[in-house]
């Protein structure tokens, strides 16, 4: 296996869920378009410099050790759930 970049992952799944799968499962057509949400940990988002990219459909899950400054920076661009 190899690492697949975010844009390719989202592009593949948007096509699969909105074009290919509905041809096989008729009931899915009532739910189109299906939105693809990319979920990653804060460590991945920071390591890949994702905070500098404005991406729709990205949820960043805070990991233990994330700083308040990093959380604030990520939250400017993405959905970042509050810690419980």
Short mmCIF file of N, CA and C in Angstrom, two decimals:
data_model
loop_
_atom_site.label_atom_id
_atom_site.label_comp_id
_atom_site.label_asym_id
_atom_site.label_seq_id
_atom_site.Cartn_x
_atom_site.Cartn_y
_atom_site.Cartn_z
N UNK A 1 0.81 -1.18 0.00
CA UNK A 1 0.00 0.00 0.00
C UNK A 1 0.86 1.25 0.00
N UNK A 2 0.21 2.33 -0.29
CA UNK A 2 0.89 3.62 -0.29
C UNK A 2 -0.06 4.69 0.25
N UNK A 3 0.51 5.83 0.55
CA UNK A 3 -0.28 6.97 1.05
C UNK A 3 -0.97 7.64 -0.13
N UNK A 4 -2.25 7.94 0.03
CA UNK A 4 -3.01 8.62 -1.01
C UNK A 4 -3.38 10.01 -0.49
N UNK A 5 -3.09 11.04 -1.27
CA UNK A 5 -3.34 12.41 -0.85
C UNK A 5 -4.82 12.71 -0.71
N UNK A 6 -5.12 13.64 0.20
CA UNK A 6 -6.49 14.05 0.51
C UNK A 6 -7.35 14.32 -0.74
N UNK A 7 -6.90 15.15 -1.69
CA UNK A 7 -7.77 15.44 -2.84
C UNK A 7 -8.18 14.20 -3.62
N UNK A 8 -7.26 13.25 -3.76
CA UNK A 8 -7.57 12.02 -4.50
C UNK A 8 -8.56 11.14 -3.74
N UNK A 9 -8.42 11.09 -2.41
CA UNK A 9 -9.33 10.30 -1.58
C UNK A 9 -10.75 10.85 -1.71
N UNK A 10 -10.88 12.16 -1.56
CA UNK A 10 -12.20 12.78 -1.61
C UNK A 10 -12.81 12.66 -3.01
N UNK A 11 -12.02 12.90 -4.04
CA UNK A 11 -12.51 12.79 -5.42
C UNK A 11 -13.04 11.38 -5.70
N UNK A 12 -12.28 10.37 -5.30
CA UNK A 12 -12.71 8.99 -5.51
C UNK A 12 -14.04 8.71 -4.82
N UNK A 13 -14.13 9.08 -3.53
CA UNK A 13 -15.33 8.76 -2.77
C UNK A 13 -16.55 9.57 -3.20
N UNK A 14 -16.35 10.82 -3.60
CA UNK A 14 -17.48 11.60 -4.14
C UNK A 14 -18.06 10.91 -5.37
N UNK A 15 -17.18 10.48 -6.26
CA UNK A 15 -17.64 9.81 -7.48
C UNK A 15 -18.31 8.48 -7.15
N UNK A 16 -17.69 7.71 -6.27
CA UNK A 16 -18.23 6.39 -5.91
C UNK A 16 -19.63 6.51 -5.30
N UNK A 17 -19.78 7.39 -4.29
CA UNK A 17 -21.05 7.49 -3.58
C UNK A 17 -22.13 8.25 -4.35
N UNK A 18 -21.76 9.12 -5.27
CA UNK A 18 -22.74 9.92 -5.98
C UNK A 18 -23.02 9.46 -7.41
N UNK A 19 -22.12 8.65 -7.99
CA UNK A 19 -22.32 8.22 -9.37
C UNK A 19 -22.37 6.70 -9.53
N UNK A 20 -21.41 6.00 -8.94
CA UNK A 20 -21.29 4.56 -9.16
C UNK A 20 -22.28 3.77 -8.31
N UNK A 21 -22.25 3.96 -6.99
CA UNK A 21 -23.09 3.19 -6.09
C UNK A 21 -24.59 3.39 -6.34
N UNK A 22 -25.06 4.61 -6.63
CA UNK A 22 -26.50 4.78 -6.89
C UNK A 22 -26.99 4.00 -8.12
N UNK A 23 -26.10 3.65 -9.04
CA UNK A 23 -26.50 2.83 -10.18
C UNK A 23 -26.80 1.39 -9.74
N UNK A 24 -26.18 0.99 -8.61
CA UNK A 24 -26.37 -0.36 -8.11
C UNK A 24 -27.45 -0.44 -7.04
N UNK A 25 -27.64 0.66 -6.31
CA UNK A 25 -28.64 0.70 -5.23
C UNK A 25 -29.57 1.88 -5.48
N UNK A 26 -30.68 1.63 -6.09
CA UNK A 26 -31.63 2.66 -6.52
C UNK A 26 -32.08 3.56 -5.37
N UNK A 27 -32.23 3.01 -4.17
CA UNK A 27 -32.73 3.78 -3.03
C UNK A 27 -31.80 4.94 -2.64
N UNK A 28 -30.54 4.85 -2.99
CA UNK A 28 -29.58 5.91 -2.65
C UNK A 28 -29.85 7.21 -3.41
N UNK A 29 -30.49 7.13 -4.54
CA UNK A 29 -30.72 8.33 -5.36
C UNK A 29 -31.51 9.39 -4.61
N UNK A 30 -32.35 9.00 -3.67
CA UNK A 30 -33.13 9.96 -2.88
C UNK A 30 -32.24 10.79 -1.95
N UNK A 31 -31.03 10.33 -1.68
CA UNK A 31 -30.14 11.01 -0.74
C UNK A 31 -29.02 11.81 -1.42
N UNK A 32 -29.03 11.85 -2.74
CA UNK A 32 -27.98 12.56 -3.48
C UNK A 32 -28.16 14.06 -3.42
N UNK A 33 -27.11 14.84 -3.42
CA UNK A 33 -25.73 14.39 -3.40
C UNK A 33 -25.29 14.01 -1.99
N UNK A 34 -24.43 13.03 -1.91
CA UNK A 34 -23.87 12.60 -0.63
C UNK A 34 -22.58 13.37 -0.41
N UNK A 35 -22.46 14.00 0.74
CA UNK A 35 -21.27 14.80 1.07
C UNK A 35 -20.21 13.89 1.71
N UNK A 36 -18.99 14.02 1.25
CA UNK A 36 -17.88 13.24 1.78
C UNK A 36 -17.18 14.08 2.86
N UNK A 37 -16.98 13.50 4.03
CA UNK A 37 -16.29 14.15 5.14
C UNK A 37 -14.97 13.41 5.38
N UNK A 38 -13.87 14.14 5.35
CA UNK A 38 -12.54 13.59 5.60
C UNK A 38 -12.22 13.84 7.07
N UNK A 39 -11.99 12.78 7.81
CA UNK A 39 -11.70 12.89 9.25
C UNK A 39 -10.24 12.51 9.47
N UNK A 40 -9.52 13.40 10.19
CA UNK A 40 -8.13 13.10 10.52
C UNK A 40 -7.81 13.64 11.91
N UNK A 41 -6.75 13.16 12.48
CA UNK A 41 -6.31 13.63 13.78
C UNK A 41 -5.56 14.95 13.65
N UNK A 42 -5.52 15.71 14.75
CA UNK A 42 -4.82 16.99 14.73
C UNK A 42 -3.34 16.81 14.42
N UNK A 43 -2.77 15.68 14.84
CA UNK A 43 -1.37 15.43 14.54
C UNK A 43 -1.14 15.34 13.03
N UNK A 44 -2.03 14.67 12.32
CA UNK A 44 -1.94 14.55 10.86
C UNK A 44 -2.14 15.91 10.20
N UNK A 45 -3.15 16.65 10.64
CA UNK A 45 -3.43 17.95 10.05
C UNK A 45 -2.25 18.91 10.21
N UNK A 46 -1.63 18.89 11.38
CA UNK A 46 -0.48 19.77 11.62
C UNK A 46 0.77 19.29 10.87
N UNK A 47 1.00 17.99 10.86
CA UNK A 47 2.18 17.42 10.19
C UNK A 47 2.12 17.67 8.68
N UNK A 48 0.91 17.61 8.12
CA UNK A 48 0.75 17.79 6.68
C UNK A 48 0.46 19.23 6.30
N UNK A 49 0.59 20.14 7.26
CA UNK A 49 0.32 21.57 7.05
C UNK A 49 -1.06 21.82 6.48
N UNK A 50 -2.02 21.01 6.89
CA UNK A 50 -3.38 21.18 6.39
C UNK A 50 -4.02 22.46 6.91
N UNK A 51 -3.50 23.01 8.02
CA UNK A 51 -4.11 24.22 8.56
C UNK A 51 -3.99 25.40 7.60
N UNK A 52 -3.06 25.33 6.66
CA UNK A 52 -2.91 26.43 5.71
C UNK A 52 -3.82 26.27 4.50
N UNK A 53 -4.52 25.15 4.42
CA UNK A 53 -5.43 24.89 3.31
C UNK A 53 -6.86 25.02 3.78
N UNK A 54 -7.67 25.68 3.01
CA UNK A 54 -9.09 25.77 3.35
C UNK A 54 -9.80 24.65 2.59
N UNK A 55 -10.19 23.64 3.31
CA UNK A 55 -10.81 22.46 2.70
C UNK A 55 -12.22 22.29 3.24
N UNK A 56 -13.16 22.10 2.35
CA UNK A 56 -14.52 21.82 2.75
C UNK A 56 -14.64 20.34 3.07
N UNK A 57 -15.40 20.02 4.12
CA UNK A 57 -15.63 18.63 4.44
C UNK A 57 -14.51 17.96 5.20
N UNK A 58 -13.78 18.72 6.01
CA UNK A 58 -12.70 18.16 6.83
C UNK A 58 -13.05 18.34 8.30
N UNK A 59 -12.93 17.26 9.05
CA UNK A 59 -13.10 17.31 10.51
C UNK A 59 -11.77 16.88 11.11
N UNK A 60 -11.25 17.72 12.01
CA UNK A 60 -9.98 17.43 12.68
C UNK A 60 -10.29 17.04 14.12
N UNK A 61 -9.89 15.82 14.50
CA UNK A 61 -10.11 15.31 15.84
C UNK A 61 -8.89 15.65 16.70
N UNK A 62 -9.08 16.42 17.78
CA UNK A 62 -7.94 16.76 18.63
C UNK A 62 -7.30 15.50 19.24
N UNK A 63 -5.99 15.47 19.22
CA UNK A 63 -5.24 14.38 19.83
C UNK A 63 -4.69 14.86 21.17
N UNK A 64 -4.40 13.92 22.07
CA UNK A 64 -3.78 14.34 23.34
C UNK A 64 -2.49 15.12 23.05
N UNK A 65 -2.33 16.21 23.79
CA UNK A 65 -1.11 17.00 23.65
C UNK A 65 -1.23 18.18 22.70
N UNK A 66 -2.36 18.31 22.01
CA UNK A 66 -2.51 19.45 21.11
C UNK A 66 -2.53 20.73 21.94
N UNK A 67 -1.84 21.75 21.46
CA UNK A 67 -1.80 23.02 22.19
C UNK A 67 -3.04 23.85 21.88
N UNK A 68 -3.33 24.78 22.75
CA UNK A 68 -4.47 25.68 22.51
C UNK A 68 -4.24 26.47 21.24
N UNK A 69 -3.01 26.93 21.01
CA UNK A 69 -2.70 27.70 19.80
C UNK A 69 -2.96 26.88 18.53
N UNK A 70 -2.56 25.61 18.54
CA UNK A 70 -2.81 24.74 17.38
C UNK A 70 -4.29 24.50 17.19
N UNK A 71 -5.00 24.30 18.27
CA UNK A 71 -6.46 24.08 18.20
C UNK A 71 -7.14 25.30 17.58
N UNK A 72 -6.76 26.48 18.03
CA UNK A 72 -7.35 27.72 17.51
C UNK A 72 -7.04 27.88 16.03
N UNK A 73 -5.80 27.61 15.63
CA UNK A 73 -5.41 27.74 14.23
C UNK A 73 -6.17 26.76 13.35
N UNK A 74 -6.29 25.51 13.77
CA UNK A 74 -7.04 24.52 13.00
C UNK A 74 -8.51 24.88 12.91
N UNK A 75 -9.07 25.40 14.00
CA UNK A 75 -10.50 25.73 14.03
C UNK A 75 -10.85 26.89 13.10
N UNK A 76 -9.87 27.66 12.67
CA UNK A 76 -10.12 28.74 11.70
C UNK A 76 -10.53 28.17 10.34
N UNK A 77 -10.11 26.95 10.06
CA UNK A 77 -10.32 26.36 8.73
C UNK A 77 -11.20 25.13 8.72
N UNK A 78 -11.29 24.44 9.86
CA UNK A 78 -11.98 23.15 9.88
C UNK A 78 -12.89 23.04 11.09
N UNK A 79 -13.71 22.00 11.08
CA UNK A 79 -14.49 21.63 12.26
C UNK A 79 -13.54 20.94 13.22
N UNK A 80 -13.45 21.46 14.45
CA UNK A 80 -12.61 20.85 15.47
C UNK A 80 -13.48 20.68 16.71
N UNK A 81 -13.91 19.45 17.02
CA UNK A 81 -14.78 19.24 18.18
C UNK A 81 -14.11 19.67 19.48
N UNK A 82 -14.92 20.11 20.41
CA UNK A 82 -14.43 20.46 21.74
C UNK A 82 -14.05 19.20 22.48
N UNK A 83 -13.06 19.29 23.36
CA UNK A 83 -12.69 18.14 24.18
C UNK A 83 -13.75 17.90 25.23
N UNK A 84 -13.93 16.65 25.59
CA UNK A 84 -14.89 16.30 26.63
C UNK A 84 -14.18 15.94 27.90
#
